Coordinates of C-alpha atoms in Angstrom, one line a residue:
Chain A
M1 CA -3.1 20.2 14.8
N2 CA -3.4 19.2 18.6
T3 CA -0.4 17.3 19.9
R4 CA -1.4 13.7 20.6
T5 CA 0.0 11.4 23.0
H6 CA 1.0 7.7 22.0
P7 CA -1.5 5.1 23.3
D8 CA 1.2 4.2 26.0
T9 CA 0.8 7.5 27.8
E10 CA -2.8 7.9 28.4
T11 CA -4.6 7.9 31.4
L12 CA -6.3 4.6 32.9
E13 CA -9.7 5.5 31.9
V14 CA -8.7 6.4 28.4
K15 CA -6.7 3.2 28.3
A16 CA -9.6 1.4 29.4
R17 CA -11.9 2.8 27.0
Q18 CA -9.2 2.3 24.0
R19 CA -9.2 -1.3 25.0
W20 CA -12.9 -2.0 24.5
M21 CA -12.9 0.5 21.3
Y22 CA -10.2 -2.1 20.2
A23 CA -12.1 -5.3 20.8
L24 CA -15.0 -3.6 18.7
A25 CA -12.9 -2.3 16.1
H26 CA -11.2 -5.9 15.4
A27 CA -14.3 -7.7 15.8
K28 CA -16.2 -9.2 12.8
L29 CA -19.4 -7.8 12.0
S30 CA -21.3 -11.1 12.5
E31 CA -19.7 -11.3 15.9
L32 CA -20.9 -7.8 16.7
E33 CA -24.3 -8.7 15.4
V34 CA -24.9 -11.2 18.0
F35 CA -25.2 -8.2 20.6
E36 CA -27.4 -6.2 18.2
P37 CA -30.9 -6.8 20.2
A38 CA -29.3 -6.3 23.3
L39 CA -27.3 -2.9 22.2
K40 CA -30.6 -1.6 20.9
A41 CA -33.0 -3.0 23.6
A42 CA -33.5 0.7 25.1
A43 CA -34.0 3.7 23.1
W44 CA -30.8 5.4 21.6
Q45 CA -30.2 8.2 18.7
L46 CA -27.9 8.9 16.3
I47 CA -26.0 12.0 16.6
R48 CA -24.0 11.5 13.5
P49 CA -25.1 8.9 11.1
P50 CA -22.5 6.3 9.9
E51 CA -20.2 8.2 7.4
T52 CA -17.6 6.9 5.2
G53 CA -14.3 8.8 4.5
M54 CA -10.6 8.5 4.8
A55 CA -7.7 8.5 7.0
M56 CA -4.1 9.2 6.0
L57 CA -1.8 6.4 7.1
R58 CA 1.5 7.6 8.3
G59 CA 4.5 5.4 8.4
R60 CA 8.1 5.9 9.8
M61 CA 11.1 6.2 7.6
G62 CA 13.2 3.2 8.3
A63 CA 10.4 1.8 10.5
T64 CA 11.8 4.3 13.3
G65 CA 12.2 7.6 11.7
A66 CA 10.2 10.6 11.2
S67 CA 6.7 10.5 9.6
F68 CA 5.7 10.4 6.0
N69 CA 2.1 9.7 4.3
L70 CA 1.9 6.5 3.1
G71 CA -1.8 6.5 1.9
E72 CA -5.0 6.6 2.8
M73 CA -7.6 3.8 4.0
T74 CA -11.3 3.9 4.1
V75 CA -13.1 4.6 7.5
T76 CA -16.3 4.8 8.8
R77 CA -17.3 6.7 11.7
C78 CA -20.7 7.2 13.8
V79 CA -21.6 9.1 17.0
V80 CA -24.6 7.7 19.0
R81 CA -26.4 8.8 22.3
N82 CA -27.8 6.1 24.6
H83 CA -30.9 6.3 27.1
E84 CA -28.2 7.2 29.7
N85 CA -27.2 10.2 27.8
R86 CA -23.7 8.7 27.2
T87 CA -22.1 9.6 23.8
G88 CA -20.4 6.7 22.0
Y89 CA -17.9 7.0 19.2
S90 CA -16.6 4.8 16.5
Y91 CA -14.1 4.9 13.8
I92 CA -14.2 1.5 12.0
A93 CA -11.7 0.5 9.1
G94 CA -13.6 0.0 5.7
R95 CA -17.1 1.0 4.9
G96 CA -19.0 -1.0 7.0
K97 CA -21.9 1.4 8.3
K98 CA -23.5 -1.3 10.4
H99 CA -20.0 -2.2 12.3
A100 CA -19.7 1.6 12.9
E101 CA -23.1 2.0 14.2
L102 CA -23.0 -0.9 16.6
A103 CA -19.5 -0.2 18.0
A104 CA -20.5 3.2 18.6
L105 CA -23.5 2.2 20.6
A106 CA -21.3 -0.4 22.4
D107 CA -19.1 2.4 23.4
A108 CA -22.0 4.4 24.8
H109 CA -23.1 1.4 26.8
L110 CA -19.6 0.8 28.1
Q111 CA -19.3 4.0 29.6
G112 CA -22.5 3.9 31.7
E113 CA -24.0 2.2 34.7
R114 CA -23.8 -1.4 33.5
Q115 CA -20.0 -1.3 32.2
A116 CA -19.2 -4.2 34.1
F117 CA -21.8 -6.4 32.5
W118 CA -21.1 -5.2 28.9
L119 CA -17.2 -5.9 29.5
G120 CA -18.0 -9.2 30.7
E121 CA -20.6 -10.2 28.2
M122 CA -19.7 -8.4 25.1
I123 CA -15.8 -7.5 25.1
E124 CA -14.7 -10.7 26.7
S125 CA -16.3 -12.8 24.2
L126 CA -15.1 -10.4 21.3
T127 CA -11.8 -10.6 22.6
A128 CA -11.6 -14.3 23.0
Q129 CA -13.0 -14.9 19.5
R130 CA -10.4 -12.8 17.8
H131 CA -7.5 -14.3 20.1
A132 CA -8.7 -17.6 18.5
R133 CA -8.1 -16.1 15.2
V134 CA -4.9 -14.4 15.8
S135 CA -3.9 -17.6 17.4
Q136 CA -4.8 -19.6 14.5
Q137 CA -2.8 -17.3 12.0
E138 CA 0.3 -17.4 14.3
K139 CA 0.3 -21.0 14.6
E140 CA 0.2 -21.6 10.9
A141 CA 2.7 -18.9 10.1
A142 CA 5.0 -20.4 13.0
R143 CA 5.1 -23.7 11.0
T144 CA 7.1 -21.8 8.5
Q145 CA 9.7 -20.6 10.8
V146 CA 13.1 -22.0 9.6
D147 CA 16.6 -23.1 11.1
F148 CA 18.8 -22.1 8.9
F149 CA 22.5 -23.7 9.3
T150 CA 25.6 -23.5 7.3
L151 CA 27.2 -26.5 6.2
A152 CA 31.0 -26.8 7.2
R153 CA 32.9 -27.0 3.9
G154 CA 35.6 -29.0 5.1
E155 CA 38.5 -26.7 4.2
N156 CA 40.2 -27.1 7.5
D157 CA 39.6 -30.8 7.7
A158 CA 43.0 -32.7 7.8
Chain B
M1 CA -5.5 21.8 -29.6
Y2 CA -8.7 19.8 -29.4
V3 CA -11.9 20.5 -31.0
A4 CA -15.4 19.5 -29.7
V5 CA -16.8 16.7 -32.1
K6 CA -20.4 16.2 -32.2
G7 CA -22.0 12.9 -32.9
G8 CA -21.0 9.2 -32.0
E9 CA -23.3 9.2 -29.0
K10 CA -25.0 5.9 -30.2
A11 CA -21.5 4.5 -31.1
I12 CA -20.2 5.1 -27.7
R13 CA -23.4 3.6 -25.9
N14 CA -23.0 0.5 -28.0
A15 CA -19.4 0.5 -27.2
H16 CA -20.1 0.5 -23.6
R17 CA -22.5 -2.4 -24.0
L18 CA -19.9 -4.3 -25.9
L19 CA -17.4 -3.6 -23.1
A20 CA -19.9 -5.1 -20.4
R21 CA -20.6 -8.0 -22.7
T22 CA -16.9 -8.8 -23.2
R23 CA -16.0 -8.2 -19.4
R24 CA -18.7 -10.7 -18.8
G25 CA -17.4 -13.1 -21.1
D26 CA -18.9 -16.6 -21.8
T27 CA -22.2 -16.6 -19.9
S28 CA -22.4 -20.3 -19.9
L29 CA -19.8 -19.8 -16.9
P30 CA -20.8 -18.6 -13.7
E31 CA -19.9 -14.9 -13.0
V32 CA -16.8 -14.0 -10.9
S33 CA -17.7 -12.3 -7.6
V34 CA -15.9 -9.4 -6.0
A35 CA -15.7 -11.4 -2.9
Q36 CA -14.0 -14.2 -4.8
I37 CA -11.6 -11.5 -6.5
Q38 CA -10.9 -10.1 -3.0
A39 CA -9.9 -13.9 -1.3
Q40 CA -8.5 -15.6 -4.0
M41 CA -6.5 -12.8 -6.2
S42 CA -5.3 -11.0 -3.0
L43 CA -1.9 -10.1 -4.6
A44 CA -3.5 -8.4 -7.7
V45 CA -6.0 -6.6 -5.3
A46 CA -2.6 -5.5 -3.1
R47 CA -1.4 -3.8 -6.4
V48 CA -4.7 -1.9 -7.1
M49 CA -4.6 -0.6 -3.4
D50 CA -1.0 0.3 -3.5
E51 CA -1.0 2.2 -6.6
G52 CA -4.6 3.5 -6.0
A53 CA -3.3 4.9 -2.8
L54 CA -6.2 3.5 -1.0
Y55 CA -6.4 0.9 1.4
D56 CA -9.8 -1.2 1.0
T57 CA -9.6 -4.6 -0.5
E58 CA -13.4 -4.8 -1.3
L59 CA -13.1 -1.6 -3.2
A60 CA -9.7 -2.8 -5.0
A61 CA -11.6 -6.2 -5.9
L62 CA -14.5 -4.4 -7.3
A63 CA -12.2 -1.9 -9.6
L64 CA -10.5 -5.1 -10.7
K65 CA -13.7 -6.8 -11.7
Q66 CA -15.0 -3.5 -13.4
A67 CA -11.9 -3.3 -15.4
A68 CA -11.7 -6.8 -16.6
G69 CA -8.5 -7.3 -14.9
D70 CA -6.5 -4.6 -16.1
Q71 CA -4.5 -3.2 -13.2
V72 CA -3.8 0.2 -14.1
E73 CA -7.6 0.9 -15.1
A74 CA -8.6 -0.7 -11.8
I75 CA -5.7 1.8 -10.0
F76 CA -7.3 4.7 -12.0
L77 CA -10.9 3.8 -10.9
L78 CA -9.8 3.7 -7.4
R79 CA -7.8 6.8 -7.4
A80 CA -10.9 8.4 -8.8
Y81 CA -13.3 6.9 -6.0
R82 CA -10.5 8.2 -3.6
A83 CA -11.0 11.6 -4.7
T84 CA -14.8 11.8 -3.6
L85 CA -14.3 10.8 -0.2
P86 CA -13.8 13.3 2.8
R87 CA -10.4 12.7 4.8
F88 CA -11.4 12.5 8.6
C89 CA -8.0 12.3 10.2
A90 CA -4.5 10.7 10.1
S91 CA -3.3 7.7 11.8
V92 CA -0.6 7.4 14.7
P93 CA 2.6 6.5 12.7
L94 CA 2.1 2.6 12.0
E95 CA 4.4 0.7 14.4
T96 CA 5.7 -2.1 12.3
E97 CA 7.4 -3.5 15.1
T98 CA 4.2 -4.7 16.4
M99 CA 3.4 -6.5 13.3
R100 CA 1.7 -9.7 13.5
V101 CA 4.5 -11.2 11.2
G102 CA 3.2 -13.7 8.5
R103 CA 6.7 -13.8 6.7
R104 CA 9.9 -12.3 7.9
V105 CA 13.2 -12.9 6.3
S106 CA 16.7 -11.2 6.5
A107 CA 19.6 -12.0 4.2
I108 CA 22.2 -10.4 6.5
Y109 CA 21.8 -12.6 9.6
K110 CA 21.0 -16.2 9.7
D111 CA 20.0 -16.2 13.3
L112 CA 18.1 -13.3 14.6
P113 CA 15.8 -12.5 17.6
G114 CA 12.6 -13.7 16.5
G115 CA 13.7 -16.0 13.9
Q116 CA 13.1 -16.1 10.0
R117 CA 9.4 -17.2 8.7
L118 CA 8.9 -18.1 5.2
G119 CA 5.3 -17.4 5.2
A120 CA 3.0 -17.5 2.0
T121 CA 5.9 -17.2 -0.7
F122 CA 6.5 -18.0 -4.1
D123 CA 10.3 -18.1 -3.3
Y124 CA 10.7 -21.9 -3.2
S125 CA 8.1 -23.0 -5.8
H126 CA 9.0 -24.6 -9.1
R127 CA 7.7 -22.2 -12.1
L128 CA 6.1 -25.0 -13.4
L129 CA 2.4 -24.7 -14.2
D130 CA 0.3 -26.5 -11.9
F131 CA -2.5 -28.4 -13.8
S132 CA -4.2 -29.6 -10.6
L133 CA -5.6 -26.1 -10.2
L134 CA -7.1 -26.4 -13.9
A135 CA -9.4 -29.2 -12.8
A136 CA -12.5 -27.3 -12.5
G137 CA -14.7 -27.2 -9.3
E138 CA -11.9 -29.3 -7.3
T139 CA -10.9 -28.1 -3.9
P140 CA -7.4 -28.4 -3.1
E141 CA -6.3 -31.9 -1.6
K142 CA -6.8 -31.9 2.2
D143 CA -3.8 -31.6 3.9
D144 CA -3.1 -31.7 7.6
F145 CA -1.6 -28.1 7.5
S146 CA -4.5 -26.2 9.0
V147 CA -4.2 -26.1 12.9
H148 CA -7.3 -26.8 14.6
S149 CA -7.6 -24.8 17.6
A150 CA -11.4 -25.4 17.5
E151 CA -10.8 -28.8 18.4
N152 CA -9.1 -28.1 21.9
P153 CA -10.9 -24.9 23.2
A154 CA -9.3 -25.1 26.5
E155 CA -5.8 -24.6 24.9
E156 CA -4.4 -21.0 25.5
P157 CA -4.2 -19.1 22.3
V158 CA -0.7 -18.3 21.0
M159 CA -0.5 -14.7 20.8
P160 CA 2.4 -13.4 18.4
M161 CA 5.0 -11.4 20.1
P162 CA 6.4 -8.1 19.0
C163 CA 9.5 -8.7 16.6
P164 CA 12.3 -6.3 16.8
H165 CA 13.6 -5.1 13.5
V166 CA 16.8 -6.7 12.2
L167 CA 18.5 -3.1 11.7
N168 CA 18.2 -2.4 15.3
L169 CA 21.1 -4.7 15.7
L170 CA 23.1 -2.5 13.3
T171 CA 22.1 0.8 14.9
E172 CA 22.9 -0.3 18.4
E173 CA 26.3 -1.0 17.3
G174 CA 26.6 2.2 15.3
L175 CA 27.3 0.4 12.2
V176 CA 24.3 2.0 10.3
K177 CA 22.8 5.6 11.0
T178 CA 19.8 6.0 13.3
E179 CA 16.8 7.2 11.4
E180 CA 16.2 10.8 12.2
T181 CA 13.2 11.8 14.3
L182 CA 11.6 15.1 14.6
A183 CA 11.6 16.5 18.4
N184 CA 7.8 17.0 18.0
P185 CA 6.2 14.9 15.2
A186 CA 2.7 15.9 16.0
E187 CA 3.7 19.6 15.4
A188 CA 5.8 19.1 12.2
E189 CA 4.0 19.8 8.7
I190 CA 4.5 16.4 6.8
P191 CA 4.2 16.9 3.3
D192 CA 1.5 15.5 1.4
I193 CA 1.5 15.2 -2.3
T194 CA -2.3 14.9 -2.6
R195 CA -2.6 18.3 -1.3
E196 CA 0.6 20.1 -2.5
P197 CA 2.2 20.0 -5.9
L198 CA 5.4 18.4 -6.1
A199 CA 8.3 20.7 -6.0
F200 CA 12.2 20.1 -6.5
P201 CA 14.5 19.4 -4.5
S202 CA 12.0 17.1 -2.5
S203 CA 12.1 16.0 0.8
R204 CA 12.4 12.0 1.4
A205 CA 8.8 11.9 3.2
T206 CA 7.7 13.3 -0.3
R207 CA 9.5 10.8 -2.3
L208 CA 8.5 7.9 0.1
Q209 CA 4.7 9.1 -0.5
I210 CA 5.3 9.0 -4.1
L211 CA 7.3 5.8 -4.3
A212 CA 4.5 4.2 -2.3
R213 CA 1.9 4.8 -5.1
G214 CA 4.3 4.5 -7.6
D215 CA 4.0 1.8 -10.7
E216 CA 5.6 -1.2 -9.8
G217 CA 6.8 -2.0 -13.1
F218 CA 8.6 1.2 -13.4
L219 CA 10.1 1.2 -9.9
L220 CA 11.3 -2.2 -10.6
A221 CA 13.2 -1.5 -13.6
M222 CA 14.5 1.5 -11.8
A223 CA 15.8 -0.5 -9.0
Y224 CA 17.2 -3.3 -11.4
S225 CA 19.2 -0.6 -13.1
T226 CA 20.8 0.4 -9.9
Q227 CA 21.9 -3.3 -9.5
R228 CA 23.3 -3.3 -13.0
G229 CA 25.3 -0.4 -12.3
Y230 CA 23.5 2.6 -13.1
G231 CA 23.9 4.1 -9.5
R232 CA 25.0 1.3 -7.9
N233 CA 24.9 1.1 -4.0
H234 CA 25.6 -2.4 -3.1
P235 CA 22.4 -3.4 -1.2
F236 CA 21.3 -6.3 1.0
A237 CA 18.0 -7.4 2.0
G238 CA 18.3 -6.3 5.6
E239 CA 14.7 -7.4 6.5
I240 CA 11.5 -8.0 4.6
R241 CA 8.5 -8.6 6.8
V242 CA 4.8 -9.2 6.1
G243 CA 1.8 -9.0 8.3
A244 CA -0.8 -7.3 9.9
V245 CA -0.5 -3.9 11.9
D246 CA -2.9 -2.2 14.1
V247 CA -4.4 1.1 13.0
W248 CA -4.6 4.1 15.5
L249 CA -6.5 7.2 14.4
E250 CA -5.8 10.9 15.6
A251 CA -9.6 11.3 16.0
E252 CA -10.5 15.0 16.2
E253 CA -13.4 14.5 18.8
T254 CA -12.3 12.2 21.0
G255 CA -9.0 13.7 22.4
F256 CA -7.2 10.3 22.4
P257 CA -6.1 7.8 19.6
V258 CA -8.7 5.6 18.4
P259 CA -8.0 1.8 17.4
A260 CA -9.6 1.5 14.1
G261 CA -8.7 -2.1 13.3
E262 CA -5.7 -3.7 11.2
I263 CA -4.4 -3.4 7.8
D264 CA -1.7 -5.9 6.2
L265 CA 1.5 -4.1 5.0
T266 CA 4.8 -5.2 3.4
E267 CA 8.0 -3.6 4.7
C268 CA 11.5 -3.9 3.4
E269 CA 14.6 -2.3 4.7
M270 CA 17.7 -2.6 2.7
V271 CA 21.4 -2.0 4.0
N272 CA 23.6 -0.5 1.6
Q273 CA 27.1 0.5 1.2
F274 CA 28.8 2.9 3.3
V275 CA 29.5 6.6 3.6
G276 CA 31.7 8.2 6.0
S277 CA 33.6 11.6 6.4
P278 CA 36.6 12.9 8.1
D279 CA 34.3 13.4 11.2
I280 CA 32.0 10.4 10.8
A281 CA 33.3 7.1 10.8
P282 CA 32.0 4.9 8.0
Q283 CA 28.4 3.7 8.2
F284 CA 25.8 1.6 6.5
T285 CA 23.3 3.4 4.4
R286 CA 19.8 2.5 4.1
G287 CA 16.8 2.5 1.9
Y288 CA 13.2 2.0 3.1
G289 CA 9.9 0.4 1.5
L290 CA 6.6 0.2 3.1
V291 CA 3.3 -0.6 0.9
F292 CA -0.1 -2.0 1.4
G293 CA -0.9 -5.7 1.4
S294 CA 1.4 -8.5 0.4
A295 CA 3.6 -6.8 -2.3
E296 CA 7.1 -7.8 -1.6
R297 CA 8.6 -7.2 -5.0
K298 CA 7.2 -3.6 -4.8
A299 CA 8.5 -3.3 -1.4
M300 CA 12.0 -3.9 -2.4
A301 CA 11.9 -2.1 -5.6
M302 CA 10.8 1.0 -3.4
A303 CA 13.7 0.4 -0.8
L304 CA 16.1 0.4 -3.6
V305 CA 15.0 3.4 -5.4
D306 CA 14.5 5.2 -1.9
R307 CA 18.2 4.8 -1.3
A308 CA 19.2 5.8 -4.9
L309 CA 17.4 9.0 -4.3
R310 CA 19.3 9.9 -1.5
A311 CA 22.5 10.1 -3.5
D312 CA 22.8 14.1 -2.9
E313 CA 22.4 13.4 0.8
Y314 CA 25.6 11.4 0.6
N315 CA 27.2 13.6 -2.0
E316 CA 27.3 10.8 -4.5
E317 CA 27.7 11.6 -8.0
I318 CA 23.9 11.7 -9.6
A319 CA 24.9 10.1 -13.1
S320 CA 22.0 7.6 -13.3
P321 CA 18.3 7.7 -13.9
A322 CA 17.6 6.1 -10.8
Q323 CA 19.2 8.9 -8.8
Q324 CA 17.6 11.7 -10.5
E325 CA 14.6 12.8 -8.7
E326 CA 13.0 14.7 -11.1
F327 CA 13.1 11.7 -13.6
V328 CA 11.8 9.0 -11.2
L329 CA 9.4 11.1 -9.2
A330 CA 7.6 12.8 -12.3
H331 CA 7.3 9.5 -14.2
C332 CA 6.9 6.6 -11.7
D333 CA 2.8 7.4 -11.5
N334 CA 0.9 5.0 -13.7
V335 CA -2.3 7.1 -13.7
E336 CA -0.5 10.1 -15.0
A337 CA 1.6 8.2 -17.2
A338 CA -1.4 6.2 -18.9
G339 CA -3.5 9.4 -18.9
F340 CA -0.8 11.5 -20.9
T341 CA -0.3 8.4 -23.2
S342 CA -4.0 7.9 -23.6
H343 CA -4.5 11.5 -24.4
L344 CA -3.1 10.7 -27.8
K345 CA -6.4 8.8 -28.9
L346 CA -8.3 12.1 -28.4
P347 CA -9.1 14.0 -31.9
H348 CA -6.0 16.0 -32.9
Y349 CA -7.7 16.7 -36.1
V350 CA -6.8 20.3 -36.3
D351 CA -3.3 19.7 -35.1
F352 CA -2.9 17.4 -37.6
Q353 CA -4.3 19.5 -40.3
S354 CA -1.7 22.4 -39.4
E355 CA 0.8 19.6 -39.5
L356 CA -0.3 18.3 -43.0
G357 CA -0.1 22.0 -44.0
L358 CA 3.8 22.4 -42.8
I359 CA 4.9 19.1 -44.4
R360 CA 3.3 20.0 -47.6
K361 CA 5.0 23.4 -47.6
L362 CA 8.4 21.8 -46.6
R363 CA 7.9 19.4 -49.4
A364 CA 7.1 21.9 -51.9
E365 CA 10.2 23.9 -50.9
Y366 CA 12.5 20.8 -51.3
A367 CA 11.3 20.0 -54.5
R368 CA 11.8 23.4 -55.9
K369 CA 15.7 23.6 -54.5
H370 CA 16.1 19.9 -55.4
S371 CA 14.7 20.8 -59.2
A372 CA 16.8 24.1 -59.4
R373 CA 19.9 22.1 -58.2
A374 CA 19.4 19.4 -60.7
N375 CA 18.9 21.9 -63.4
A376 CA 22.1 23.5 -62.3
T377 CA 23.8 20.4 -62.2
M378 CA 22.8 19.7 -66.0
D379 CA 23.8 22.9 -67.0
N380 CA 27.3 22.5 -65.9
Q381 CA 27.9 19.0 -67.3
P382 CA 28.0 17.9 -70.9
L383 CA 25.3 15.8 -71.7
Q384 CA 26.3 12.1 -71.6
V385 CA 25.3 9.6 -74.1
T386 CA 24.7 6.0 -73.0
P387 CA 25.7 3.6 -75.6

């Protein structure tokens, strides 16, 4: 197995690509489908049709220690080529073939001439929608935050 | 020994039909959908994913529907499906420190960085049946709990902050041992029980993988036994956290980790009583639990059993079931346990015929010896005449 680096130590180009892949993977299918006509406007082809398999999830002993195999998750992957001859990849949690196909197509377009357009039109919108969802959950969870206090038992009182 | 038995095809076909009818129940009631199970039975779904060792909420819900709610049957279905899928790759180790925490409690520090969050918990509920849920078709009363961020779109989203682990406070002081990491984790062989058979003595990585998919009831009983004195190790719930964690995959073709989405996890870190030696100052020890979905009881049980199974590492006397790895690891898988127990239902006609032959022979011998002894006794004693 090749040595991989942690997300924090990648080059700027890779980091940028990981950022849009993140937005695409965390989007809901319905949010991504809004862009389907635009994504498929020009000719494109499937290099590897969407395929469902598994990824072994690894945990760390005591959260910080050596890795162990926790269990698997379903994952769907896809490879496409767009009209600019760019190759787009996707790995999406779950069995959503359409999600994997659209994400791979978006990845191809995002590497091309109109990167700024796709970042502005699509990735920003997907990111904003996800932030709204996460923010909603965060606010609701934050409302269950507790302030514990210990009652003085009065033993030292006069 | 099993023998092929012919016939019964028609009966089996009809049994399948009857099962389908029984599963569906009263047809005057609407059928429950997989999406409903997925959304409204999330804790049952979590257990099926955990013990089925496959994270997929929709498939786990489908398995529950197909199994008519039988959890162990649903777990079996998910394991069987899992065996049909190719494995693409592994993940980068999950960083639970970056978890978007829905619930986080600690029983060892009252005030801690990041604070404590109760989240969605049964802990403070009276265990009284809530008859308002019985009122058919009625949505729960509208309350003001939901935060309507949509009402104010200009408002900045509130993003969760990474939440440091409670045990870091103890490791920083050297009061608890820092978990060992490997110099180059990418090159290390991480044992995988789905690929290599279990051998003893096992590594902690192997044990954690087995415990993560182990039966909740079995692990809970084992954990409970340590609390009651069978391998006592004085645990404290250092931290329990439940929430969503990003998944990054080591995809082969990209050459860099690829984000694939997020999963829900429950993590439990137990702090246990100390060990020390002439060379090492006393330190707390630790047990670790990590499971899919919201499954706090299972995560706690896993952490307690993980610690109990480290007895050998700490030179503790191994005297109780929860400390014996062969006992725990070989019996905690409910698919294996249910399979071997269920096999007793298979035809054992020939086996049983030989047992019948044997017991008849033994009884005949017994009868012969018994009558011989009775005769001998009678020969030696004068006849007694009862008045």
